[in-house]
mmCIF file of C-alpha atoms in Angstrom:
data_model
loop_
_atom_site.group_PDB
_atom_site.id
_atom_site.type_symbol
_atom_site.label_atom_id
_atom_site.label_comp_id
_atom_site.label_asym_id
_atom_site.label_seq_id
_atom_site.Cartn_x
_atom_site.Cartn_y
_atom_site.Cartn_z
ATOM 1 C CA MET A 1 19.467 16.304 42.419
ATOM 2 C CA GLY A 2 19.988 12.681 41.305
ATOM 3 C CA ASP A 3 19.108 13.496 37.700
ATOM 4 C CA GLN A 4 21.459 16.478 37.737
ATOM 5 C CA THR A 5 24.345 14.380 39.074
ATOM 6 C CA GLU A 6 23.702 11.656 36.495
ATOM 7 C CA ALA A 7 23.583 14.215 33.696
ATOM 8 C CA THR A 8 27.014 15.515 34.633
ATOM 9 C CA THR A 9 28.668 12.072 34.939
ATOM 10 C CA ARG A 10 27.230 10.186 31.972
ATOM 11 C CA ASP A 11 29.056 10.367 28.661
ATOM 12 C CA ARG A 12 27.545 12.684 26.050
ATOM 13 C CA TRP A 13 27.696 12.938 22.283
ATOM 14 C CA GLY A 14 29.936 15.736 21.086
ATOM 15 C CA SER A 15 27.018 17.254 19.167
ATOM 16 C CA LYS A 16 23.516 16.549 17.932
ATOM 17 C CA ILE A 17 24.920 15.854 14.462
ATOM 18 C CA ALA A 18 27.247 13.197 15.889
ATOM 19 C CA PHE A 19 24.281 11.384 17.450
ATOM 20 C CA ILE A 20 22.278 11.527 14.226
ATOM 21 C CA MET A 21 25.239 10.329 12.150
ATOM 22 C CA ALA A 22 25.800 7.413 14.542
ATOM 23 C CA ALA A 23 22.118 6.447 14.558
ATOM 24 C CA VAL A 24 21.812 6.693 10.776
ATOM 25 C CA GLY A 25 25.046 4.715 10.447
ATOM 26 C CA PHE A 26 23.513 1.968 12.572
ATOM 27 C CA ALA A 27 20.324 1.940 10.514
ATOM 28 C CA VAL A 28 22.002 2.036 7.089
ATOM 29 C CA GLY A 29 23.720 -1.185 6.083
ATOM 30 C CA PHE A 30 24.022 -3.736 3.306
ATOM 31 C CA GLY A 31 20.244 -4.154 3.127
ATOM 32 C CA ASN A 32 19.736 -0.544 2.040
ATOM 33 C CA VAL A 33 21.762 -1.315 -1.078
ATOM 34 C CA TRP A 34 20.857 -4.878 -1.957
ATOM 35 C CA ARG A 35 17.382 -5.422 -0.476
ATOM 36 C CA PHE A 36 15.313 -2.254 -0.712
ATOM 37 C CA PRO A 37 15.799 -1.603 -4.474
ATOM 38 C CA SER A 38 15.070 -5.240 -5.325
ATOM 39 C CA LEU A 39 11.841 -5.182 -3.297
ATOM 40 C CA ALA A 40 10.673 -2.113 -5.211
ATOM 41 C CA TYR A 41 11.512 -3.883 -8.488
ATOM 42 C CA GLU A 42 9.753 -7.098 -7.420
ATOM 43 C CA TYR A 43 6.618 -5.503 -6.018
ATOM 44 C CA GLY A 44 5.295 -3.176 -8.661
ATOM 45 C CA GLY A 45 8.026 -0.548 -9.029
ATOM 46 C CA GLY A 46 6.726 2.783 -7.772
ATOM 47 C CA ALA A 47 3.633 1.088 -6.315
ATOM 48 C CA PHE A 48 5.828 -0.449 -3.617
ATOM 49 C CA PHE A 49 6.402 3.000 -2.140
ATOM 50 C CA ILE A 50 2.764 3.140 -0.999
ATOM 51 C CA PRO A 51 3.135 0.368 1.626
ATOM 52 C CA TYR A 52 6.714 1.448 2.313
ATOM 53 C CA ILE A 53 5.792 5.044 3.173
ATOM 54 C CA MET A 54 2.847 3.845 5.265
ATOM 55 C CA ALA A 55 5.172 1.495 7.165
ATOM 56 C CA LEU A 56 7.641 4.339 7.668
ATOM 57 C CA LEU A 57 4.974 6.692 9.039
ATOM 58 C CA PHE A 58 3.010 4.248 11.194
ATOM 59 C CA ILE A 59 5.706 1.761 12.278
ATOM 60 C CA GLY A 60 9.226 3.006 11.536
ATOM 61 C CA ILE A 61 9.167 6.540 12.943
ATOM 62 C CA PRO A 62 7.071 5.619 16.042
ATOM 63 C CA LEU A 63 9.397 2.727 16.938
ATOM 64 C CA VAL A 64 12.533 4.826 16.467
ATOM 65 C CA THR A 65 10.940 7.561 18.589
ATOM 66 C CA LEU A 66 10.100 4.992 21.265
ATOM 67 C CA GLU A 67 13.656 3.645 21.424
ATOM 68 C CA VAL A 68 15.349 7.050 21.453
ATOM 69 C CA SER A 69 12.887 8.524 23.959
ATOM 70 C CA LEU A 70 13.163 5.648 26.424
ATOM 71 C CA GLY A 71 16.935 5.747 26.414
ATOM 72 C CA GLN A 72 16.983 9.530 26.642
ATOM 73 C CA TYR A 73 14.477 9.740 29.495
ATOM 74 C CA HIS A 74 15.885 6.929 31.649
ATOM 75 C CA GLN A 75 19.541 7.677 30.764
ATOM 76 C CA THR A 76 20.442 3.994 30.555
ATOM 77 C CA GLY A 77 20.488 1.009 28.188
ATOM 78 C CA ASP A 78 17.756 -1.489 27.366
ATOM 79 C CA VAL A 79 17.897 -3.564 30.558
ATOM 80 C CA GLY A 80 17.794 -0.459 32.758
ATOM 81 C CA VAL A 81 15.029 1.119 30.682
ATOM 82 C CA PHE A 82 12.649 -1.813 30.920
ATOM 83 C CA GLY A 83 13.668 -2.441 34.534
ATOM 84 C CA SER A 84 12.666 1.154 35.290
ATOM 85 C CA ILE A 85 9.219 0.454 33.908
ATOM 86 C CA HIS A 86 8.869 -2.754 35.974
ATOM 87 C CA ARG A 87 11.544 -4.975 37.465
ATOM 88 C CA ARG A 88 10.064 -8.040 35.732
ATOM 89 C CA LEU A 89 10.534 -6.421 32.335
ATOM 90 C CA LYS A 90 14.328 -6.501 32.558
ATOM 91 C CA GLY A 91 14.254 -9.694 30.507
ATOM 92 C CA VAL A 92 12.698 -7.801 27.597
ATOM 93 C CA GLY A 93 15.633 -5.409 27.554
ATOM 94 C CA LEU A 94 18.107 -8.246 27.953
ATOM 95 C CA GLY A 95 16.472 -10.111 25.070
ATOM 96 C CA SER A 96 16.989 -7.155 22.759
ATOM 97 C CA VAL A 97 20.646 -6.863 23.813
ATOM 98 C CA ILE A 98 21.236 -10.573 23.214
ATOM 99 C CA ALA A 99 19.621 -10.206 19.788
ATOM 100 C CA ALA A 100 22.000 -7.325 19.010
ATOM 101 C CA TRP A 101 25.007 -9.399 20.051
ATOM 102 C CA VAL A 102 23.891 -12.423 18.023
ATOM 103 C CA LEU A 103 23.371 -10.155 15.021
ATOM 104 C CA VAL A 104 26.813 -8.579 15.234
ATOM 105 C CA THR A 105 28.524 -11.978 15.565
ATOM 106 C CA TYR A 106 27.320 -12.934 12.082
ATOM 107 C CA TYR A 107 27.604 -9.392 10.719
ATOM 108 C CA ALA A 108 31.338 -9.381 11.458
ATOM 109 C CA PRO A 109 32.085 -12.217 8.968
ATOM 110 C CA LEU A 110 30.146 -10.331 6.279
ATOM 111 C CA ILE A 111 32.424 -7.344 6.830
ATOM 112 C CA ALA A 112 35.448 -9.655 6.811
ATOM 113 C CA TRP A 113 34.417 -11.001 3.393
ATOM 114 C CA VAL A 114 34.193 -7.433 2.102
ATOM 115 C CA ILE A 115 37.719 -6.716 3.373
ATOM 116 C CA ASN A 116 38.924 -9.950 1.770
ATOM 117 C CA ALA A 117 37.310 -9.001 -1.556
ATOM 118 C CA PHE A 118 38.866 -5.520 -1.376
ATOM 119 C CA PHE A 119 42.414 -6.823 -0.980
ATOM 120 C CA ASP A 120 41.825 -9.687 -3.386
ATOM 121 C CA SER A 121 40.983 -7.129 -6.088
ATOM 122 C CA PHE A 122 44.644 -6.034 -6.012
ATOM 123 C CA ARG A 123 45.813 -9.602 -6.663
ATOM 124 C CA ASN A 124 43.108 -10.845 -9.042
ATOM 125 C CA ALA A 125 41.709 -7.792 -10.817
ATOM 126 C CA ALA A 126 40.889 -9.829 -13.928
ATOM 127 C CA ILE A 127 38.170 -11.728 -12.051
ATOM 128 C CA TRP A 128 36.104 -8.560 -11.785
ATOM 129 C CA GLU A 129 37.108 -7.083 -15.146
ATOM 130 C CA ASP A 130 36.712 -10.105 -17.453
ATOM 131 C CA SER A 131 33.819 -12.056 -15.952
ATOM 132 C CA THR A 132 30.050 -12.084 -16.078
ATOM 133 C CA GLY A 133 28.079 -11.299 -12.958
ATOM 134 C CA SER A 134 27.406 -14.982 -12.262
ATOM 135 C CA GLU A 135 31.085 -15.886 -12.739
ATOM 136 C CA ALA A 136 32.206 -13.098 -10.407
ATOM 137 C CA TYR A 137 29.706 -14.191 -7.763
ATOM 138 C CA ALA A 138 30.810 -17.833 -8.080
ATOM 139 C CA TYR A 139 34.393 -16.662 -7.514
ATOM 140 C CA PHE A 140 33.260 -14.699 -4.467
ATOM 141 C CA LEU A 141 31.556 -17.768 -2.992
ATOM 142 C CA ASP A 142 34.408 -20.188 -3.710
ATOM 143 C CA GLU A 143 37.496 -18.059 -3.140
ATOM 144 C CA ILE A 144 36.458 -15.194 -0.878
ATOM 145 C CA ILE A 145 33.978 -16.950 1.410
ATOM 146 C CA GLY A 146 35.783 -20.281 0.941
ATOM 147 C CA GLU A 147 32.934 -22.562 -0.129
ATOM 148 C CA LYS A 148 35.403 -24.620 -2.160
ATOM 149 C CA THR A 149 36.734 -25.931 1.169
ATOM 150 C CA LEU A 150 33.415 -27.641 1.915
ATOM 151 C CA GLY A 151 33.277 -31.386 1.599
ATOM 152 C CA ALA A 152 30.652 -33.465 -0.194
ATOM 153 C CA ASP A 153 28.505 -33.298 2.953
ATOM 154 C CA TYR A 154 28.818 -29.464 2.968
ATOM 155 C CA LEU A 155 30.873 -29.545 6.161
ATOM 156 C CA PRO A 156 34.118 -27.524 6.335
ATOM 157 C CA THR A 157 37.353 -29.405 5.714
ATOM 158 C CA ARG A 158 39.859 -26.704 6.724
ATOM 159 C CA MET A 159 40.162 -23.169 8.048
ATOM 160 C CA VAL A 160 40.056 -20.213 5.646
ATOM 161 C CA TRP A 161 42.839 -18.355 7.436
ATOM 162 C CA ALA A 162 42.458 -15.171 5.409
ATOM 163 C CA ASN A 163 38.901 -14.742 6.679
ATOM 164 C CA VAL A 164 39.970 -15.571 10.232
ATOM 165 C CA GLY A 165 42.484 -12.738 10.028
ATOM 166 C CA TYR A 166 40.005 -10.306 8.490
ATOM 167 C CA ILE A 167 37.422 -11.097 11.189
ATOM 168 C CA ALA A 168 40.091 -10.211 13.744
ATOM 169 C CA VAL A 169 40.701 -6.953 11.856
ATOM 170 C CA THR A 170 36.958 -6.244 11.900
ATOM 171 C CA TRP A 171 36.714 -6.690 15.659
ATOM 172 C CA PHE A 172 39.831 -4.588 16.199
ATOM 173 C CA VAL A 173 38.263 -1.741 14.208
ATOM 174 C CA VAL A 174 35.060 -2.097 16.264
ATOM 175 C CA TRP A 175 37.178 -1.879 19.429
ATOM 176 C CA LEU A 176 38.945 1.241 18.143
ATOM 177 C CA CYS A 177 35.593 2.898 17.387
ATOM 178 C CA LEU A 178 34.160 2.246 20.871
ATOM 179 C CA ALA A 179 36.985 2.104 23.385
ATOM 180 C CA TRP A 180 37.547 5.855 23.813
ATOM 181 C CA GLY A 181 34.009 6.798 24.735
ATOM 182 C CA ILE A 182 30.835 7.894 23.053
ATOM 183 C CA GLU A 183 32.164 11.334 22.092
ATOM 184 C CA ALA A 184 35.026 9.743 20.140
ATOM 185 C CA THR A 185 32.584 7.266 18.577
ATOM 186 C CA GLY A 186 30.493 10.179 17.353
ATOM 187 C CA LYS A 187 33.526 11.705 15.659
ATOM 188 C CA VAL A 188 34.264 8.400 13.923
ATOM 189 C CA THR A 189 30.784 8.351 12.396
ATOM 190 C CA TYR A 190 31.465 11.571 10.515
ATOM 191 C CA PHE A 191 33.741 9.391 8.401
ATOM 192 C CA THR A 192 32.026 5.975 8.505
ATOM 193 C CA MET A 193 28.606 7.421 7.628
ATOM 194 C CA GLY A 194 29.549 10.723 5.988
ATOM 195 C CA LEU A 195 31.820 9.228 3.338
ATOM 196 C CA PRO A 196 29.315 6.552 2.168
ATOM 197 C CA ALA A 197 26.681 9.288 1.885
ATOM 198 C CA ILE A 198 29.001 11.175 -0.467
ATOM 199 C CA LEU A 199 30.078 8.061 -2.367
ATOM 200 C CA ILE A 200 26.509 6.958 -3.070
ATOM 201 C CA PHE A 201 26.043 10.216 -4.993
ATOM 202 C CA VAL A 202 29.317 9.537 -6.825
ATOM 203 C CA PHE A 203 28.054 6.089 -7.857
ATOM 204 C CA LEU A 204 24.693 7.603 -8.790
ATOM 205 C CA GLY A 205 26.203 10.326 -10.964
ATOM 206 C CA ARG A 206 28.388 7.829 -12.803
ATOM 207 C CA ALA A 207 25.652 5.228 -13.228
ATOM 208 C CA VAL A 208 22.968 7.514 -14.664
ATOM 209 C CA SER A 209 25.373 8.691 -17.388
ATOM 210 C CA LEU A 210 25.722 5.172 -18.828
ATOM 211 C CA PRO A 211 23.778 3.807 -21.825
ATOM 212 C CA GLY A 212 20.835 1.675 -20.748
ATOM 213 C CA ALA A 213 20.613 3.412 -17.373
ATOM 214 C CA SER A 214 17.135 4.755 -18.141
ATOM 215 C CA ASP A 215 15.827 1.207 -18.650
ATOM 216 C CA GLY A 216 17.083 0.204 -15.220
ATOM 217 C CA ILE A 217 15.611 3.288 -13.535
ATOM 218 C CA ASN A 218 12.314 2.698 -15.292
ATOM 219 C CA ALA A 219 12.215 -0.851 -13.935
ATOM 220 C CA TYR A 220 13.023 0.467 -10.458
ATOM 221 C CA ILE A 221 10.443 3.215 -10.132
ATOM 222 C CA GLY A 222 9.045 4.164 -13.524
ATOM 223 C CA GLU A 223 6.424 1.432 -13.627
ATOM 224 C CA TRP A 224 3.501 1.518 -11.203
ATOM 225 C CA ASP A 225 1.859 -1.898 -11.064
ATOM 226 C CA MET A 226 -0.872 -1.215 -8.503
ATOM 227 C CA SER A 227 -2.263 -4.750 -8.848
ATOM 228 C CA VAL A 228 0.528 -6.163 -6.671
ATOM 229 C CA LEU A 229 -0.953 -4.392 -3.651
ATOM 230 C CA VAL A 230 -3.915 -6.773 -3.924
ATOM 231 C CA ASN A 231 -2.574 -9.787 -5.798
ATOM 232 C CA GLN A 232 0.675 -10.003 -3.790
ATOM 233 C CA PRO A 233 -0.369 -8.985 -0.270
ATOM 234 C CA GLU A 234 3.035 -10.016 1.131
ATOM 235 C CA CYS A 235 4.401 -6.722 -0.231
ATOM 236 C CA TRP A 236 2.794 -5.018 2.779
ATOM 237 C CA SER A 237 4.870 -7.082 5.205
ATOM 238 C CA ARG A 238 8.083 -6.665 3.197
ATOM 239 C CA ALA A 239 7.994 -2.920 3.829
ATOM 240 C CA GLY A 240 8.801 -2.993 7.453
ATOM 241 C CA VAL A 241 20.357 -0.222 19.974
ATOM 242 C CA LEU A 242 18.830 3.198 19.481
ATOM 243 C CA THR A 243 17.972 3.061 23.197
ATOM 244 C CA ALA A 244 21.650 2.963 24.103
ATOM 245 C CA PHE A 245 22.480 5.825 21.751
ATOM 246 C CA GLY A 246 19.545 7.869 23.050
ATOM 247 C CA SER A 247 20.766 7.434 26.633
ATOM 248 C CA TYR A 248 23.833 9.533 25.799
ATOM 249 C CA CYS A 249 21.655 12.486 24.740
ATOM 250 C CA PRO A 250 20.540 15.146 27.217
ATOM 251 C CA ARG A 251 17.295 14.117 28.890
ATOM 252 C CA ASP A 252 15.447 17.144 27.526
ATOM 253 C CA GLY A 253 16.804 16.772 23.963
ATOM 254 C CA PRO A 254 14.455 16.828 20.919
ATOM 255 C CA ALA A 255 13.855 13.056 20.723
ATOM 256 C CA PHE A 256 10.956 13.203 18.248
ATOM 257 C CA GLN A 257 12.744 15.576 15.901
ATOM 258 C CA ASN A 258 15.880 13.426 15.984
ATOM 259 C CA SER A 259 13.860 10.266 15.344
ATOM 260 C CA ILE A 260 12.223 11.742 12.252
ATOM 261 C CA ILE A 261 15.612 12.833 10.894
ATOM 262 C CA ILE A 262 17.104 9.368 11.497
ATOM 263 C CA SER A 263 14.187 7.533 9.886
ATOM 264 C CA VAL A 264 13.964 9.818 6.863
ATOM 265 C CA CYS A 265 17.747 9.731 6.268
ATOM 266 C CA ASN A 266 17.693 5.933 6.344
ATOM 267 C CA SER A 267 14.865 5.826 3.803
ATOM 268 C CA LEU A 268 16.469 8.454 1.576
ATOM 269 C CA PHE A 269 19.704 6.471 1.466
ATOM 270 C CA SER A 270 17.777 3.386 0.321
ATOM 271 C CA PHE A 271 15.851 5.393 -2.257
ATOM 272 C CA ILE A 272 18.961 7.028 -3.757
ATOM 273 C CA ALA A 273 20.917 3.762 -3.662
ATOM 274 C CA GLY A 274 18.136 2.201 -5.732
ATOM 275 C CA PHE A 275 18.749 4.676 -8.573
ATOM 276 C CA ALA A 276 22.507 3.993 -8.503
ATOM 277 C CA VAL A 277 22.003 0.219 -8.450
ATOM 278 C CA PHE A 278 19.362 -0.044 -11.155
ATOM 279 C CA ALA A 279 21.004 2.488 -13.438
ATOM 280 C CA GLY A 280 24.082 0.277 -13.308
ATOM 281 C CA LEU A 281 22.078 -2.901 -13.859
ATOM 282 C CA GLY A 282 20.350 -1.296 -16.832
ATOM 283 C CA TYR A 283 23.782 -0.603 -18.283
ATOM 284 C CA LEU A 284 24.884 -4.216 -17.671
ATOM 285 C CA ALA A 285 21.772 -5.544 -19.410
ATOM 286 C CA TYR A 286 22.444 -3.173 -22.302
ATOM 287 C CA GLU A 287 26.059 -4.330 -22.605
ATOM 288 C CA GLU A 288 25.143 -8.031 -22.490
ATOM 289 C CA GLY A 289 22.136 -7.598 -24.792
ATOM 290 C CA VAL A 290 19.692 -9.213 -22.364
ATOM 291 C CA GLU A 291 16.571 -8.201 -20.478
ATOM 292 C CA LEU A 292 17.044 -6.667 -17.038
ATOM 293 C CA ASP A 293 15.488 -9.660 -15.297
ATOM 294 C CA LYS A 294 18.343 -11.822 -16.641
ATOM 295 C CA VAL A 295 20.908 -10.083 -14.421
ATOM 296 C CA ALA A 296 21.054 -10.305 -10.633
ATOM 297 C CA VAL A 297 18.858 -7.634 -9.061
ATOM 298 C CA SER A 298 18.982 -8.553 -5.363
ATOM 299 C CA GLY A 299 20.933 -10.185 -2.581
ATOM 300 C CA PRO A 300 24.651 -10.915 -2.282
ATOM 301 C CA SER A 301 24.845 -11.788 -5.984
ATOM 302 C CA LEU A 302 24.039 -8.137 -6.710
ATOM 303 C CA LEU A 303 26.718 -6.628 -4.467
ATOM 304 C CA PHE A 304 29.402 -9.242 -5.083
ATOM 305 C CA GLY A 305 28.612 -10.236 -8.638
ATOM 306 C CA ALA A 306 26.595 -8.040 -10.975
ATOM 307 C CA TYR A 307 27.406 -4.581 -9.619
ATOM 308 C CA PRO A 308 31.210 -5.005 -9.397
ATOM 309 C CA VAL A 309 31.124 -6.257 -12.998
ATOM 310 C CA VAL A 310 29.178 -3.129 -13.967
ATOM 311 C CA LEU A 311 31.787 -0.887 -12.353
ATOM 312 C CA ALA A 312 34.673 -2.874 -13.840
ATOM 313 C CA THR A 313 33.523 -1.987 -17.374
ATOM 314 C CA LEU A 314 34.058 1.729 -16.727
ATOM 315 C CA PRO A 315 37.342 3.549 -17.366
ATOM 316 C CA GLY A 316 39.578 2.778 -14.408
ATOM 317 C CA GLY A 317 37.072 0.043 -13.604
ATOM 318 C CA ILE A 318 38.964 -1.943 -10.979
ATOM 319 C CA HIS A 319 39.342 1.219 -8.891
ATOM 320 C CA TRP A 320 35.561 1.641 -8.963
ATOM 321 C CA VAL A 321 35.223 -1.950 -7.727
ATOM 322 C CA ARG A 322 37.616 -1.264 -4.856
ATOM 323 C CA LEU A 323 35.711 1.913 -4.012
ATOM 324 C CA LEU A 324 32.500 -0.157 -3.868
ATOM 325 C CA PHE A 325 34.040 -2.647 -1.451
ATOM 326 C CA PHE A 326 35.427 0.191 0.693
ATOM 327 C CA THR A 327 31.971 1.791 0.817
ATOM 328 C CA LEU A 328 30.412 -1.519 1.863
ATOM 329 C CA PHE A 329 33.017 -1.864 4.590
ATOM 330 C CA LEU A 330 32.080 1.549 6.006
ATOM 331 C CA LEU A 331 28.360 0.758 5.818
ATOM 332 C CA GLY A 332 28.965 -2.462 7.690
ATOM 333 C CA ILE A 333 31.406 -1.306 10.335
ATOM 334 C CA ASP A 334 29.245 1.456 11.822
ATOM 335 C CA SER A 335 26.321 -0.966 12.091
ATOM 336 C CA ALA A 336 28.678 -3.438 13.800
ATOM 337 C CA PHE A 337 30.007 -1.028 16.405
ATOM 338 C CA ALA A 338 26.507 0.357 17.048
ATOM 339 C CA LEU A 339 25.206 -3.145 17.808
ATOM 340 C CA THR A 340 28.216 -3.787 20.034
ATOM 341 C CA ASP A 341 27.670 -0.494 21.836
ATOM 342 C CA ALA A 342 24.180 -1.630 22.867
ATOM 343 C CA VAL A 343 25.822 -4.479 24.794
ATOM 344 C CA VAL A 344 28.614 -2.266 26.125
ATOM 345 C CA THR A 345 26.135 0.322 27.415
ATOM 346 C CA VAL A 346 24.083 -2.252 29.339
ATOM 347 C CA THR A 347 27.279 -3.690 30.837
ATOM 348 C CA ALA A 348 28.579 -0.234 31.802
ATOM 349 C CA ASP A 349 25.251 0.582 33.487
ATOM 350 C CA SER A 350 25.376 -2.605 35.587
ATOM 351 C CA VAL A 351 26.902 -2.880 39.075
ATOM 352 C CA PRO A 352 29.980 -4.908 37.960
ATOM 353 C CA GLY A 353 30.415 -2.699 34.905
ATOM 354 C CA ALA A 354 30.604 0.432 37.025
ATOM 355 C CA ASN A 355 34.076 -0.657 38.157
ATOM 356 C CA LEU A 356 35.379 -1.158 34.615
ATOM 357 C CA SER A 357 36.627 1.296 32.027
ATOM 358 C CA ARG A 358 34.989 1.417 28.623
ATOM 359 C CA LYS A 359 38.135 -0.133 27.087
ATOM 360 C CA GLN A 360 37.862 -3.092 29.466
ATOM 361 C CA ILE A 361 34.181 -3.600 28.729
ATOM 362 C CA VAL A 362 34.620 -3.486 24.965
ATOM 363 C CA SER A 363 37.645 -5.773 25.189
ATOM 364 C CA GLY A 364 35.745 -8.147 27.452
ATOM 365 C CA TRP A 365 32.831 -8.580 25.088
ATOM 366 C CA ILE A 366 35.095 -8.996 22.092
ATOM 367 C CA ALA A 367 37.732 -11.234 23.655
ATOM 368 C CA GLY A 368 35.488 -13.007 26.189
ATOM 369 C CA LEU A 369 34.594 -12.802 29.864
ATOM 370 C CA GLU A 370 37.785 -14.486 31.093
ATOM 371 C CA GLN A 371 39.640 -11.275 31.933
ATOM 372 C CA GLN A 372 36.632 -9.831 33.748
ATOM 373 C CA CYS A 373 36.335 -13.006 35.825
ATOM 374 C CA GLU A 374 39.980 -12.685 36.823
ATOM 375 C CA GLU A 375 39.676 -9.010 37.756
ATOM 376 C CA LEU A 376 36.289 -9.051 39.472
ATOM 377 C CA GLY A 377 36.243 -12.625 40.714
ATOM 378 C CA SER A 378 34.085 -15.465 39.484
ATOM 379 C CA LYS A 379 31.527 -14.987 42.271
ATOM 380 C CA THR A 380 30.834 -11.400 41.229
ATOM 381 C CA MET A 381 30.460 -12.337 37.566
ATOM 382 C CA LEU A 382 28.274 -15.361 38.319
ATOM 383 C CA ALA A 383 26.074 -13.250 40.576
ATOM 384 C CA TYR A 384 25.641 -10.684 37.814
ATOM 385 C CA ILE A 385 24.873 -13.323 35.175
ATOM 386 C CA PHE A 386 22.379 -15.073 37.459
ATOM 387 C CA THR A 387 20.666 -11.810 38.387
ATOM 388 C CA THR A 388 20.426 -10.611 34.786
ATOM 389 C CA PHE A 389 19.414 -13.859 33.134
ATOM 390 C CA GLY A 390 17.073 -14.670 35.997
ATOM 391 C CA SER A 391 15.015 -11.653 34.983
ATOM 392 C CA ILE A 392 14.054 -13.503 31.791
ATOM 393 C CA ILE A 393 12.270 -16.079 33.950
ATOM 394 C CA ALA A 394 10.610 -13.313 35.949
ATOM 395 C CA ALA A 395 9.563 -11.537 32.759
ATOM 396 C CA SER A 396 7.977 -14.774 31.585
ATOM 397 C CA GLY A 397 5.467 -14.592 34.396
ATOM 398 C CA VAL A 398 6.998 -16.222 37.476
#
């Protein structure tokens, strides 16, 4: 009877597709575009896919299945899941939630920089159209991030108010995506994950039609240097929230099937993005008359230097650059609100959180705990914090 009551009161995804889109949106982020292709290039081209596929089969899919299944079976977030296994394991769940919150607090500025770069492209289009990749990236560091405001000791000398405002915009968008419940969040992901999936094929189709694209693709996957699997053993280690999302699925839902779909979609996005990225880099090397290894092939310098310059050389180039920044924003924002939802779910499943609406919980975590202290009373909040954080000590063996 208890399970039946819980099933009727807990929020649910609007559909199975909404859950998968949200989970894939969480998994797919900046790293799928800037990190995965560069690792394949660095570690033997096609040979890298041997450790990658093994990691996907033996680590990735099992861990995703574990997260989704635990949340789905226990119908609660991380703290409740591990507390259901043993009360002293609540600290394990809390640790994962804290990690998610720490991650999203630095992920938000990354998204803010993307927004800044997007709007800056309307004011300073020439930076992206008439610069080399290294010059464009230097501009991004100095003007967009604001490194020029650092003193000789590398400490900040003033506020970069544009980025402060864009961080506020980022958090407001996260609030909009979460405040109206998990069903509304699922509908949002049709756009935040669906559009990037379409746009990556647009970038791919345009990139492979450019001269020099075949050289880039060959460097990405055409060469199979099997020696790196032995001579560079670190490639095996390079190949390597959903609990909260899973808790909003019906308890008897197909957790394993969903986990395979999520994992494979994440990998496919990385794989396809690699073709789009390296086809473009091959074109840039062709245009500049240099070898591919002379242009940026990984990291922020790829996304905010080399690749925008590639797109800027095309007809209507600055619009391609803006489309890239918009795509990056979408890739970032669904990861951000997924990480935030892990915290929101644990709070909503707690005793104090049961008396709060989802809007209040999301607002509380974004704006701070002050309002919750005023509404619930400091004693209630302190009791909750002590009880929750005290479980870390218990989980450590007390």
